[in-house]
PDB file of C-alpha atoms (C1' of nucleotides) in Angstrom:
ATOM      1  CA  MET A   1     119.519 103.155  75.522  1.00  0.00           C
ATOM      2  CA  GLU A   2     119.198 106.882  74.551  1.00  0.00           C
ATOM      3  CA  SER A   3     115.642 108.605  74.190  1.00  0.00           C
ATOM      4  CA  THR A   4     115.961 109.291  70.456  1.00  0.00           C
ATOM      5  CA  GLN A   5     116.621 105.293  70.209  1.00  0.00           C
ATOM      6  CA  VAL A   6     113.368 104.926  71.721  1.00  0.00           C
ATOM      7  CA  VAL A   7     111.437 107.477  70.026  1.00  0.00           C
ATOM      8  CA  GLN A   8     112.927 105.829  66.667  1.00  0.00           C
ATOM      9  CA  VAL A   9     111.405 102.591  67.867  1.00  0.00           C
ATOM     10  CA  LEU A  10     108.212 104.163  68.008  1.00  0.00           C
ATOM     11  CA  ARG A  11     107.955 106.098  65.056  1.00  0.00           C
ATOM     12  CA  ASP A  12     108.976 102.507  63.159  1.00  0.00           C
ATOM     13  CA  ARG A  13     106.442 101.045  64.321  1.00  0.00           C
ATOM     14  CA  GLY A  14     104.055 103.672  63.123  1.00  0.00           C
ATOM     15  CA  TYR A  15     103.318 105.236  66.485  1.00  0.00           C
ATOM     16  CA  ARG A  16     102.816 108.998  66.436  1.00  0.00           C
ATOM     17  CA  VAL A  17     105.538 110.993  68.372  1.00  0.00           C
ATOM     18  CA  THR A  18     103.817 113.668  70.848  1.00  0.00           C
ATOM     19  CA  PRO A  19     105.580 115.768  73.058  1.00  0.00           C
ATOM     20  CA  GLN A  20     103.495 113.756  75.784  1.00  0.00           C
ATOM     21  CA  ARG A  21     105.185 110.772  74.854  1.00  0.00           C
ATOM     22  CA  VAL A  22     108.920 112.320  74.579  1.00  0.00           C
ATOM     23  CA  GLU A  23     108.395 114.006  77.990  1.00  0.00           C
ATOM     24  CA  VAL A  24     107.207 110.344  79.655  1.00  0.00           C
ATOM     25  CA  ILE A  25     110.007 108.655  77.569  1.00  0.00           C
ATOM     26  CA  ASN A  26     112.794 111.293  78.847  1.00  0.00           C
ATOM     27  CA  ILE A  27     111.698 110.930  82.474  1.00  0.00           C
ATOM     28  CA  VAL A  28     111.487 106.976  82.306  1.00  0.00           C
ATOM     29  CA  LEU A  29     114.923 106.661  80.731  1.00  0.00           C
ATOM     30  CA  GLU A  30     116.761 109.008  83.268  1.00  0.00           C
ATOM     31  CA  LYS A  31     115.078 107.259  86.232  1.00  0.00           C
ATOM     32  CA  LEU A  32     116.106 104.085  84.956  1.00  0.00           C
ATOM     33  CA  ALA A  33     119.472 105.182  83.915  1.00  0.00           C
ATOM     34  CA  LYS A  34     119.803 105.736  87.597  1.00  0.00           C
ATOM     35  CA  ARG A  35     118.824 102.193  88.454  1.00  0.00           C
ATOM     36  CA  GLU A  36     115.830 103.767  90.172  1.00  0.00           C
ATOM     37  CA  HIS A  37     112.582 101.760  90.345  1.00  0.00           C
ATOM     38  CA  PRO A  38     109.928 104.411  89.938  1.00  0.00           C
ATOM     39  CA  THR A  39     106.194 103.883  90.694  1.00  0.00           C
ATOM     40  CA  PHE A  40     103.579 104.762  88.260  1.00  0.00           C
ATOM     41  CA  ASN A  41     103.004 108.206  90.639  1.00  0.00           C
ATOM     42  CA  ASP A  42     106.661 108.921  90.582  1.00  0.00           C
ATOM     43  CA  ILE A  43     106.527 109.177  86.870  1.00  0.00           C
ATOM     44  CA  LEU A  44     103.236 110.821  86.528  1.00  0.00           C
ATOM     45  CA  ASN A  45     104.395 113.361  89.653  1.00  0.00           C
ATOM     46  CA  GLU A  46     107.593 114.196  87.536  1.00  0.00           C
ATOM     47  CA  VAL A  47     106.125 114.525  84.233  1.00  0.00           C
ATOM     48  CA  LYS A  48     103.666 117.020  85.715  1.00  0.00           C
ATOM     49  CA  GLN A  49     106.203 119.217  86.833  1.00  0.00           C
ATOM     50  CA  LYS A  50     107.368 119.889  83.014  1.00  0.00           C
ATOM     51  CA  MET A  51     103.892 119.489  81.529  1.00  0.00           C
ATOM     52  CA  PRO A  52     101.214 120.236  84.096  1.00  0.00           C
ATOM     53  CA  SER A  53      98.106 119.694  81.979  1.00  0.00           C
ATOM     54  CA  ILE A  54      99.062 115.808  80.874  1.00  0.00           C
ATOM     55  CA  SER A  55      96.456 113.708  82.158  1.00  0.00           C
ATOM     56  CA  ALA A  56      97.299 110.133  84.202  1.00  0.00           C
ATOM     57  CA  SER A  57      95.417 108.150  81.589  1.00  0.00           C
ATOM     58  CA  THR A  58      97.950 109.269  78.982  1.00  0.00           C
ATOM     59  CA  VAL A  59     100.903 108.600  81.211  1.00  0.00           C
ATOM     60  CA  TYR A  60      99.298 105.118  81.759  1.00  0.00           C
ATOM     61  CA  SER A  61      98.683 104.409  77.959  1.00  0.00           C
ATOM     62  CA  ILE A  62     102.312 105.823  77.140  1.00  0.00           C
ATOM     63  CA  LEU A  63     103.740 103.373  79.778  1.00  0.00           C
ATOM     64  CA  ARG A  64     101.872 100.320  78.246  1.00  0.00           C
ATOM     65  CA  LEU A  65     103.061 101.591  75.016  1.00  0.00           C
ATOM     66  CA  LEU A  66     106.860 101.119  76.197  1.00  0.00           C
ATOM     67  CA  GLU A  67     105.921  97.946  77.663  1.00  0.00           C
ATOM     68  CA  ASP A  68     104.498  96.368  74.725  1.00  0.00           C
ATOM     69  CA  SER A  69     106.990  97.605  72.605  1.00  0.00           C
ATOM     70  CA  GLY A  70     109.452  95.802  75.093  1.00  0.00           C
ATOM     71  CA  LEU A  71     111.362  98.785  75.806  1.00  0.00           C
ATOM     72  CA  VAL A  72     110.553  98.573  79.741  1.00  0.00           C
ATOM     73  CA  THR A  73     109.056  96.205  81.933  1.00  0.00           C
ATOM     74  CA  SER A  74     107.155  96.563  85.412  1.00  0.00           C
ATOM     75  CA  PHE A  75     106.571  94.402  88.466  1.00  0.00           C
ATOM     76  CA  GLU A  76     103.794  94.844  90.958  1.00  0.00           C
ATOM     77  CA  HIS A  77     104.349  94.854  94.786  1.00  0.00           C
ATOM     78  CA  ASN A  78     101.857  96.274  97.420  1.00  0.00           C
ATOM     79  CA  GLY A  79      98.944  97.375  94.669  1.00  0.00           C
ATOM     80  CA  ARG A  80     101.722  99.572  92.844  1.00  0.00           C
ATOM     81  CA  THR A  81     103.339  99.356  89.457  1.00  0.00           C
ATOM     82  CA  TYR A  82     106.863  99.730  89.261  1.00  0.00           C
ATOM     83  CA  TYR A  83     108.770 100.437  85.961  1.00  0.00           C
ATOM     84  CA  ASP A  84     112.030  99.052  85.113  1.00  0.00           C
ATOM     85  CA  SER A  85     114.756  98.568  82.818  1.00  0.00           C
ATOM     86  CA  VAL A  86     114.889  95.324  80.166  1.00  0.00           C
ATOM     87  CA  SER A  87     118.483  94.671  80.810  1.00  0.00           C
ATOM     88  CA  PRO A  88     118.626  91.127  82.725  1.00  0.00           C
ATOM     89  CA  HIS A  89     119.346  91.932  86.460  1.00  0.00           C
ATOM     90  CA  ILE A  90     117.425  90.724  89.799  1.00  0.00           C
ATOM     91  CA  ASN A  91     114.968  93.078  91.749  1.00  0.00           C
ATOM     92  CA  VAL A  92     115.267  92.623  95.505  1.00  0.00           C
ATOM     93  CA  VAL A  93     112.046  94.180  96.897  1.00  0.00           C
ATOM     94  CA  CYS A  94     112.244  94.670 100.290  1.00  0.00           C
ATOM     95  CA  VAL A  95     109.199  93.926 101.890  1.00  0.00           C
ATOM     96  CA  ASN A  96     109.790  95.536 105.403  1.00  0.00           C
ATOM     97  CA  SER A  97     110.704  98.822 103.690  1.00  0.00           C
ATOM     98  CA  ASP A  98     109.031  98.906 100.118  1.00  0.00           C
ATOM     99  CA  LYS A  99     112.782  99.453  98.847  1.00  0.00           C
ATOM    100  CA  VAL A 100     114.375  97.777  95.615  1.00  0.00           C
ATOM    101  CA  ILE A 101     117.472  96.695  95.005  1.00  0.00           C
ATOM    102  CA  ASP A 102     119.245  95.626  92.052  1.00  0.00           C
ATOM    103  CA  ILE A 103     121.435  93.048  91.508  1.00  0.00           C
ATOM    104  CA  VAL A 104     123.168  91.987  88.393  1.00  0.00           C
ATOM    105  CA  ASP A 105     124.029  87.962  88.488  1.00  0.00           C
ATOM    106  CA  GLU A 106     124.841  86.588  85.212  1.00  0.00           C
ATOM    107  CA  ASN A 107     125.006  82.994  86.866  1.00  0.00           C
ATOM    108  CA  VAL A 108     121.089  83.500  87.890  1.00  0.00           C
ATOM    109  CA  VAL A 109     119.951  84.595  84.484  1.00  0.00           C
ATOM    110  CA  ASN A 110     122.068  81.990  82.575  1.00  0.00           C
ATOM    111  CA  LEU A 111     120.322  79.221  84.904  1.00  0.00           C
ATOM    112  CA  LEU A 112     117.198  80.188  84.172  1.00  0.00           C
ATOM    113  CA  ARG A 113     118.095  80.097  80.378  1.00  0.00           C
ATOM    114  CA  GLU A 114     119.318  76.748  80.642  1.00  0.00           C
ATOM    115  CA  ARG A 115     115.690  76.161  81.909  1.00  0.00           C
ATOM    116  CA  GLY A 116     114.187  77.700  78.621  1.00  0.00           C
ATOM    117  CA  VAL A 117     113.182  80.876  80.502  1.00  0.00           C
ATOM    118  CA  GLN A 118     113.373  83.891  79.321  1.00  0.00           C
ATOM    119  CA  PRO A 119     113.301  86.656  81.917  1.00  0.00           C
ATOM    120  CA  LEU A 120     111.401  89.882  81.702  1.00  0.00           C
ATOM    121  CA  ALA A 121     111.625  90.630  85.089  1.00  0.00           C
ATOM    122  CA  ILE A 122     113.212  88.936  88.177  1.00  0.00           C
ATOM    123  CA  THR A 123     111.577  89.758  91.193  1.00  0.00           C
ATOM    124  CA  VAL A 124     112.428  88.610  94.516  1.00  0.00           C
ATOM    125  CA  LYS A 125     110.531  89.341  97.708  1.00  0.00           C
ATOM    126  CA  ALA A 126     113.003  89.045 100.715  1.00  0.00           C
ATOM    127  CA  LEU A 127     113.522  90.664 104.482  1.00  0.00           C
ATOM    128  CA  CYS A 128     116.437  92.888 104.139  1.00  0.00           C
ATOM    129  CA  ALA A 129     118.658  93.855 107.032  1.00  0.00           C
ATOM    130  CA  GLY A 130     118.832  97.306 108.289  1.00  0.00           C
ATOM    131  CA  GLN A 131     115.535  98.176 109.902  1.00  0.00           C
TER     132      GLN A 131
ATOM    133  CA  MET B   1     102.846  71.734 106.211  1.00  0.00           C
ATOM    134  CA  GLU B   2      99.938  70.289 107.902  1.00  0.00           C
ATOM    135  CA  SER B   3      96.605  72.375 108.540  1.00  0.00           C
ATOM    136  CA  THR B   4      97.239  70.873 112.439  1.00  0.00           C
ATOM    137  CA  GLN B   5     100.660  72.306 112.636  1.00  0.00           C
ATOM    138  CA  VAL B   6      99.484  75.353 111.081  1.00  0.00           C
ATOM    139  CA  VAL B   7      96.254  75.659 113.580  1.00  0.00           C
ATOM    140  CA  GLN B   8      99.377  74.888 116.320  1.00  0.00           C
ATOM    141  CA  VAL B   9     101.255  77.788 115.410  1.00  0.00           C
ATOM    142  CA  LEU B  10      98.291  80.403 115.515  1.00  0.00           C
ATOM    143  CA  ARG B  11      97.349  78.673 118.955  1.00  0.00           C
ATOM    144  CA  ASP B  12     100.921  79.177 120.043  1.00  0.00           C
ATOM    145  CA  ARG B  13     100.688  83.240 118.905  1.00  0.00           C
ATOM    146  CA  GLY B  14      97.446  83.871 120.864  1.00  0.00           C
ATOM    147  CA  TYR B  15      95.476  83.991 118.097  1.00  0.00           C
ATOM    148  CA  ARG B  16      91.987  82.214 118.322  1.00  0.00           C
ATOM    149  CA  VAL B  17      90.794  79.192 116.058  1.00  0.00           C
ATOM    150  CA  THR B  18      87.841  79.704 114.482  1.00  0.00           C
ATOM    151  CA  PRO B  19      85.744  77.740 111.897  1.00  0.00           C
ATOM    152  CA  GLN B  20      86.570  80.465 109.423  1.00  0.00           C
ATOM    153  CA  ARG B  21      90.500  80.138 109.815  1.00  0.00           C
ATOM    154  CA  VAL B  22      90.514  76.405 109.931  1.00  0.00           C
ATOM    155  CA  GLU B  23      88.576  76.455 106.648  1.00  0.00           C
ATOM    156  CA  VAL B  24      90.739  78.713 105.069  1.00  0.00           C
ATOM    157  CA  ILE B  25      93.854  76.693 106.174  1.00  0.00           C
ATOM    158  CA  ASN B  26      92.398  73.712 104.915  1.00  0.00           C
ATOM    159  CA  ILE B  27      91.555  74.775 101.303  1.00  0.00           C
ATOM    160  CA  VAL B  28      95.043  76.914 101.052  1.00  0.00           C
ATOM    161  CA  LEU B  29      97.319  74.233 102.137  1.00  0.00           C
ATOM    162  CA  GLU B  30      95.170  71.581  99.732  1.00  0.00           C
ATOM    163  CA  LYS B  31      95.832  74.071  97.030  1.00  0.00           C
ATOM    164  CA  LEU B  32      99.613  74.733  97.798  1.00  0.00           C
ATOM    165  CA  ALA B  33     100.321  70.992  98.182  1.00  0.00           C
ATOM    166  CA  LYS B  34      99.059  70.733  94.773  1.00  0.00           C
ATOM    167  CA  ARG B  35     101.666  73.160  93.500  1.00  0.00           C
ATOM    168  CA  GLU B  36      99.090  75.403  92.383  1.00  0.00           C
ATOM    169  CA  HIS B  37      98.809  79.441  92.575  1.00  0.00           C
ATOM    170  CA  PRO B  38      95.667  80.542  94.120  1.00  0.00           C
ATOM    171  CA  THR B  39      94.352  83.960  93.782  1.00  0.00           C
ATOM    172  CA  PHE B  40      92.606  85.286  96.586  1.00  0.00           C
ATOM    173  CA  ASN B  41      88.982  84.796  94.269  1.00  0.00           C
ATOM    174  CA  ASP B  42      90.180  81.042  93.839  1.00  0.00           C
ATOM    175  CA  ILE B  43      90.316  80.689  97.775  1.00  0.00           C
ATOM    176  CA  LEU B  44      87.533  82.774  98.514  1.00  0.00           C
ATOM    177  CA  ASN B  45      85.291  80.403  96.035  1.00  0.00           C
ATOM    178  CA  GLU B  46      86.718  77.485  97.027  1.00  0.00           C
ATOM    179  CA  VAL B  47      86.062  78.387 100.732  1.00  0.00           C
ATOM    180  CA  LYS B  48      82.388  79.680  99.783  1.00  0.00           C
ATOM    181  CA  GLN B  49      81.416  76.381  98.742  1.00  0.00           C
ATOM    182  CA  LYS B  50      81.953  74.964 102.333  1.00  0.00           C
ATOM    183  CA  MET B  51      81.303  77.954 104.103  1.00  0.00           C
ATOM    184  CA  PRO B  52      79.135  80.035 102.107  1.00  0.00           C
ATOM    185  CA  SER B  53      77.958  82.855 104.695  1.00  0.00           C
ATOM    186  CA  ILE B  54      82.073  83.704 104.818  1.00  0.00           C
ATOM    187  CA  SER B  55      82.877  87.697 103.924  1.00  0.00           C
ATOM    188  CA  ALA B  56      85.841  88.438 102.022  1.00  0.00           C
ATOM    189  CA  SER B  57      86.922  90.541 104.443  1.00  0.00           C
ATOM    190  CA  THR B  58      87.397  87.808 106.598  1.00  0.00           C
ATOM    191  CA  VAL B  59      89.172  85.688 104.085  1.00  0.00           C
ATOM    192  CA  TYR B  60      91.394  88.631 103.196  1.00  0.00           C
ATOM    193  CA  SER B  61      92.395  89.251 106.862  1.00  0.00           C
ATOM    194  CA  ILE B  62      93.198  85.254 107.167  1.00  0.00           C
ATOM    195  CA  LEU B  63      95.574  85.393 104.671  1.00  0.00           C
ATOM    196  CA  ARG B  64      96.948  88.328 106.156  1.00  0.00           C
ATOM    197  CA  LEU B  65      97.526  86.719 109.111  1.00  0.00           C
ATOM    198  CA  LEU B  66      99.160  83.367 107.339  1.00  0.00           C
ATOM    199  CA  GLU B  67     101.258  85.660 105.479  1.00  0.00           C
ATOM    200  CA  ASP B  68     102.584  87.858 108.387  1.00  0.00           C
ATOM    201  CA  SER B  69     103.084  84.467 110.360  1.00  0.00           C
ATOM    202  CA  GLY B  70     105.518  83.258 107.752  1.00  0.00           C
ATOM    203  CA  LEU B  71     102.872  80.157 106.579  1.00  0.00           C
ATOM    204  CA  VAL B  72     102.588  81.471 103.237  1.00  0.00           C
ATOM    205  CA  THR B  73     103.679  83.826 100.606  1.00  0.00           C
ATOM    206  CA  SER B  74     102.422  86.029  97.902  1.00  0.00           C
ATOM    207  CA  PHE B  75     102.925  87.784  94.760  1.00  0.00           C
ATOM    208  CA  GLU B  76     100.969  90.236  92.471  1.00  0.00           C
ATOM    209  CA  HIS B  77     100.413  89.965  88.717  1.00  0.00           C
ATOM    210  CA  ASN B  78      97.726  91.971  86.525  1.00  0.00           C
ATOM    211  CA  GLY B  79      96.375  93.431  89.627  1.00  0.00           C
ATOM    212  CA  ARG B  80      95.579  90.010  91.415  1.00  0.00           C
ATOM    213  CA  THR B  81      97.295  88.561  94.448  1.00  0.00           C
ATOM    214  CA  TYR B  82      98.584  84.975  94.082  1.00  0.00           C
ATOM    215  CA  TYR B  83      99.110  82.906  97.409  1.00  0.00           C
ATOM    216  CA  ASP B  84     102.231  80.353  97.293  1.00  0.00           C
ATOM    217  CA  SER B  85     103.861  78.042  99.726  1.00  0.00           C
ATOM    218  CA  VAL B  86     107.217  79.449 101.654  1.00  0.00           C
ATOM    219  CA  SER B  87     109.278  76.824 100.181  1.00  0.00           C
ATOM    220  CA  PRO B  88     112.430  77.858  98.519  1.00  0.00           C
ATOM    221  CA  HIS B  89     111.318  77.890  94.594  1.00  0.00           C
ATOM    222  CA  ILE B  90     110.833  80.034  91.377  1.00  0.00           C
ATOM    223  CA  ASN B  91     107.602  81.138  90.159  1.00  0.00           C
ATOM    224  CA  VAL B  92     107.528  81.748  86.512  1.00  0.00           C
ATOM    225  CA  VAL B  93     104.661  83.975  85.286  1.00  0.00           C
ATOM    226  CA  CYS B  94     103.651  83.942  81.646  1.00  0.00           C
ATOM    227  CA  VAL B  95     102.849  87.121  80.738  1.00  0.00           C
ATOM    228  CA  ASN B  96     101.011  85.558  77.692  1.00  0.00           C
ATOM    229  CA  SER B  97      98.840  83.582  79.559  1.00  0.00           C
ATOM    230  CA  ASP B  98      98.988  84.289  83.046  1.00  0.00           C
ATOM    231  CA  LYS B  99      99.922  80.787  83.884  1.00  0.00           C
ATOM    232  CA  VAL B 100     102.463  80.351  86.478  1.00  0.00           C
ATOM    233  CA  ILE B 101     104.929  77.285  86.651  1.00  0.00           C
ATOM    234  CA  ASP B 102     107.210  76.111  89.592  1.00  0.00           C
ATOM    235  CA  ILE B 103     110.901  75.565  88.877  1.00  0.00           C
ATOM    236  CA  VAL B 104     112.988  74.455  91.723  1.00  0.00           C
ATOM    237  CA  ASP B 105     116.843  75.623  91.274  1.00  0.00           C
ATOM    238  CA  GLU B 106     118.858  74.792  94.374  1.00  0.00           C
ATOM    239  CA  ASN B 107     121.313  76.877  92.488  1.00  0.00           C
ATOM    240  CA  VAL B 108     119.543  80.241  91.959  1.00  0.00           C
ATOM    241  CA  VAL B 109     118.734  80.265  95.762  1.00  0.00           C
ATOM    242  CA  ASN B 110     122.065  79.426  96.805  1.00  0.00           C
ATOM    243  CA  LEU B 111     123.314  81.918  94.451  1.00  0.00           C
ATOM    244  CA  LEU B 112     120.830  84.451  96.043  1.00  0.00           C
ATOM    245  CA  ARG B 113     121.972  83.573  99.579  1.00  0.00           C
ATOM    246  CA  GLU B 114     125.463  84.120  98.534  1.00  0.00           C
ATOM    247  CA  ARG B 115     124.497  87.493  97.882  1.00  0.00           C
ATOM    248  CA  GLY B 116     122.833  87.628 101.208  1.00  0.00           C
ATOM    249  CA  VAL B 117     119.143  87.570  99.930  1.00  0.00           C
ATOM    250  CA  GLN B 118     116.766  85.355 102.130  1.00  0.00           C
ATOM    251  CA  PRO B 119     113.854  84.864  99.394  1.00  0.00           C
ATOM    252  CA  LEU B 120     110.464  84.711 100.317  1.00  0.00           C
ATOM    253  CA  ALA B 121     109.353  84.563  96.788  1.00  0.00           C
ATOM    254  CA  ILE B 122     111.284  84.800  93.653  1.00  0.00           C
ATOM    255  CA  THR B 123     108.979  85.705  90.602  1.00  0.00           C
ATOM    256  CA  VAL B 124     110.282  85.584  86.744  1.00  0.00           C
ATOM    257  CA  LYS B 125     107.967  87.342  84.201  1.00  0.00           C
ATOM    258  CA  ALA B 126     108.858  85.632  81.253  1.00  0.00           C
ATOM    259  CA  LEU B 127     106.872  84.984  77.477  1.00  0.00           C
ATOM    260  CA  CYS B 128     106.464  81.328  77.781  1.00  0.00           C
ATOM    261  CA  ALA B 129     106.598  78.737  74.967  1.00  0.00           C
ATOM    262  CA  GLY B 130     103.212  77.294  73.463  1.00  0.00           C
ATOM    263  CA  GLN B 131     100.688  79.974  72.668  1.00  0.00           C
TER     264      GLN B 131
ATOM    265  C1'  DC C   1      82.493  87.428 130.920  1.00  0.00           C
ATOM    266  C1'  DT C   2      85.794  89.891 128.166  1.00  0.00           C
ATOM    267  C1'  DC C   3      88.178  90.404 123.973  1.00  0.00           C
ATOM    268  C1'  DC C   4      89.411  89.034 119.182  1.00  0.00           C
ATOM    269  C1'  DG C   5      87.080  87.928 115.163  1.00  0.00           C
ATOM    270  C1'  DT C   6      82.981  88.453 111.620  1.00  0.00           C
ATOM    271  C1'  DG C   7      80.210  90.138 108.420  1.00  0.00           C
ATOM    272  C1'  DC C   8      78.642  93.906 106.307  1.00  0.00           C
ATOM    273  C1'  DA C   9      78.514  98.193 103.793  1.00  0.00           C
ATOM    274  C1'  DA C  10      80.961 102.134 102.690  1.00  0.00           C
ATOM    275  C1'  DA C  11      85.591 103.983 101.478  1.00  0.00           C
ATOM    276  C1'  DT C  12      89.972 103.831  98.888  1.00  0.00           C
ATOM    277  C1'  DG C  13      93.377 103.766  95.618  1.00  0.00           C
ATOM    278  C1'  DG C  14      95.171 102.102  91.534  1.00  0.00           C
ATOM    279  C1'  DT C  15      93.718 101.653  86.964  1.00  0.00           C
ATOM    280  C1'  DT C  16      90.711 101.333  82.536  1.00  0.00           C
ATOM    281  C1'  DT C  17      87.187 103.101  79.850  1.00  0.00           C
ATOM    282  C1'  DG C  18      84.248 105.764  76.990  1.00  0.00           C
ATOM    283  C1'  DC C  19      83.844 109.817  74.412  1.00  0.00           C
ATOM    284  C1'  DA C  20      84.757 114.417  72.454  1.00  0.00           C
ATOM    285  C1'  DT C  21      88.367 117.399  71.178  1.00  0.00           C
ATOM    286  C1'  DC C  22      92.651 117.976  69.113  1.00  0.00           C
ATOM    287  C1'  DT C  23      96.703 117.034  66.744  1.00  0.00           C
ATOM    288  C1'  DT C  24     100.511 114.458  64.337  1.00  0.00           C
ATOM    289  C1'  DA C  25     101.522 112.546  59.629  1.00  0.00           C
TER     290       DA C  25
ATOM    291  C1'  DT D   1      92.169 115.531  56.603  1.00  0.00           C
ATOM    292  C1'  DA D   2      91.464 111.282  58.370  1.00  0.00           C
ATOM    293  C1'  DA D   3      93.585 108.008  61.707  1.00  0.00           C
ATOM    294  C1'  DG D   4      95.163 108.355  66.118  1.00  0.00           C
ATOM    295  C1'  DA D   5      96.412 110.588  70.809  1.00  0.00           C
ATOM    296  C1'  DT D   6      94.647 113.470  74.682  1.00  0.00           C
ATOM    297  C1'  DG D   7      92.132 114.668  78.727  1.00  0.00           C
ATOM    298  C1'  DC D   8      88.307 114.401  81.387  1.00  0.00           C
ATOM    299  C1'  DA D   9      85.361 112.307  83.852  1.00  0.00           C
ATOM    300  C1'  DA D  10      83.007 108.053  85.440  1.00  0.00           C
ATOM    301  C1'  DA D  11      83.534 103.173  85.828  1.00  0.00           C
ATOM    302  C1'  DC D  12      85.994  99.606  87.474  1.00  0.00           C
ATOM    303  C1'  DC D  13      87.877  96.252  90.942  1.00  0.00           C
ATOM    304  C1'  DA D  14      90.777  94.444  94.507  1.00  0.00           C
ATOM    305  C1'  DT D  15      91.477  95.547  98.840  1.00  0.00           C
ATOM    306  C1'  DT D  16      90.975  97.810 103.373  1.00  0.00           C
ATOM    307  C1'  DT D  17      88.248 100.065 106.763  1.00  0.00           C
ATOM    308  C1'  DG D  18      84.584 101.279 110.466  1.00  0.00           C
ATOM    309  C1'  DC D  19      81.771  99.607 113.502  1.00  0.00           C
ATOM    310  C1'  DA D  20      77.793  96.471 115.706  1.00  0.00           C
ATOM    311  C1'  DC D  21      77.450  91.366 116.657  1.00  0.00           C
ATOM    312  C1'  DG D  22      78.867  87.116 117.634  1.00  0.00           C
ATOM    313  C1'  DG D  23      81.834  83.421 119.594  1.00  0.00           C
ATOM    314  C1'  DA D  24      86.372  81.533 121.268  1.00  0.00           C
ATOM    315  C1'  DG D  25      88.979  81.225 125.422  1.00  0.00           C
TER     316       DG D  25
END
DNA sequence: CTCCGTGCAAATGGTTTGCATCTTA
DNA sequence: TAAGATGCAAACCATTTGCACGGAG
């Protein structure tokens, strides 16, 4: 998804387009396109580089807005919130390293759908090989 | 799993068997046997009824011990930690109601295993029907 | 009798809230 | 120019930590 599309969705829903919102959207989409799983702090730090005066509470509220609008999703691990793309995929969270690896598996998603579950985010805690 | 077995595992590993540990183990196993997904507070409240002087930090440390020993697992949602059995199953967390529903699906677990993932806990955030 | 475990209180860290100020539409 | 967004500080809440006391082995 393009940042201009996201901005348009917000505009259509009657939300105002502020420089803070545009900046957060740009950073988040950039990270999600790279299949990263940024934490709130990852995003805040990145945004602060471009816009040093932005406040944490503003970033929290923008991320909540994006999530409530179905444009991103999130999951929690070790007390932190990770943000993620809404495309159907599986996040393998390595409990021994805190790394998160994406797996795309249509079969799993289809099996869930057959059971009546429309997944927003799939998270699998696992012990991961290699340390 | 029986509470006596859990106690034995702890003993074998050199951990002391205290009345607090036995009580927490009893409560947790009882809830997990009923396929419930107790939060930390659910467990604390229940334990306090039997043992009013127990402290939260003790319960936290016992639950961490059980989790580190592989006897239970946990997942996080809305800032709270939910405890869960280690049997392979899928937790569907309804974001619109905070309810958690278990699904047993060997196929999903097998697909994950084929991908080299040994799941400790599988969590699926979903919008659930019925309110 | 010796550690390990417990309980208390204080600290921590992520997130939310209240409110005055600023800005988009 | 009016409703909505921002930034700051304080509040919140789940969890962790430090430490003296107590009990399991």
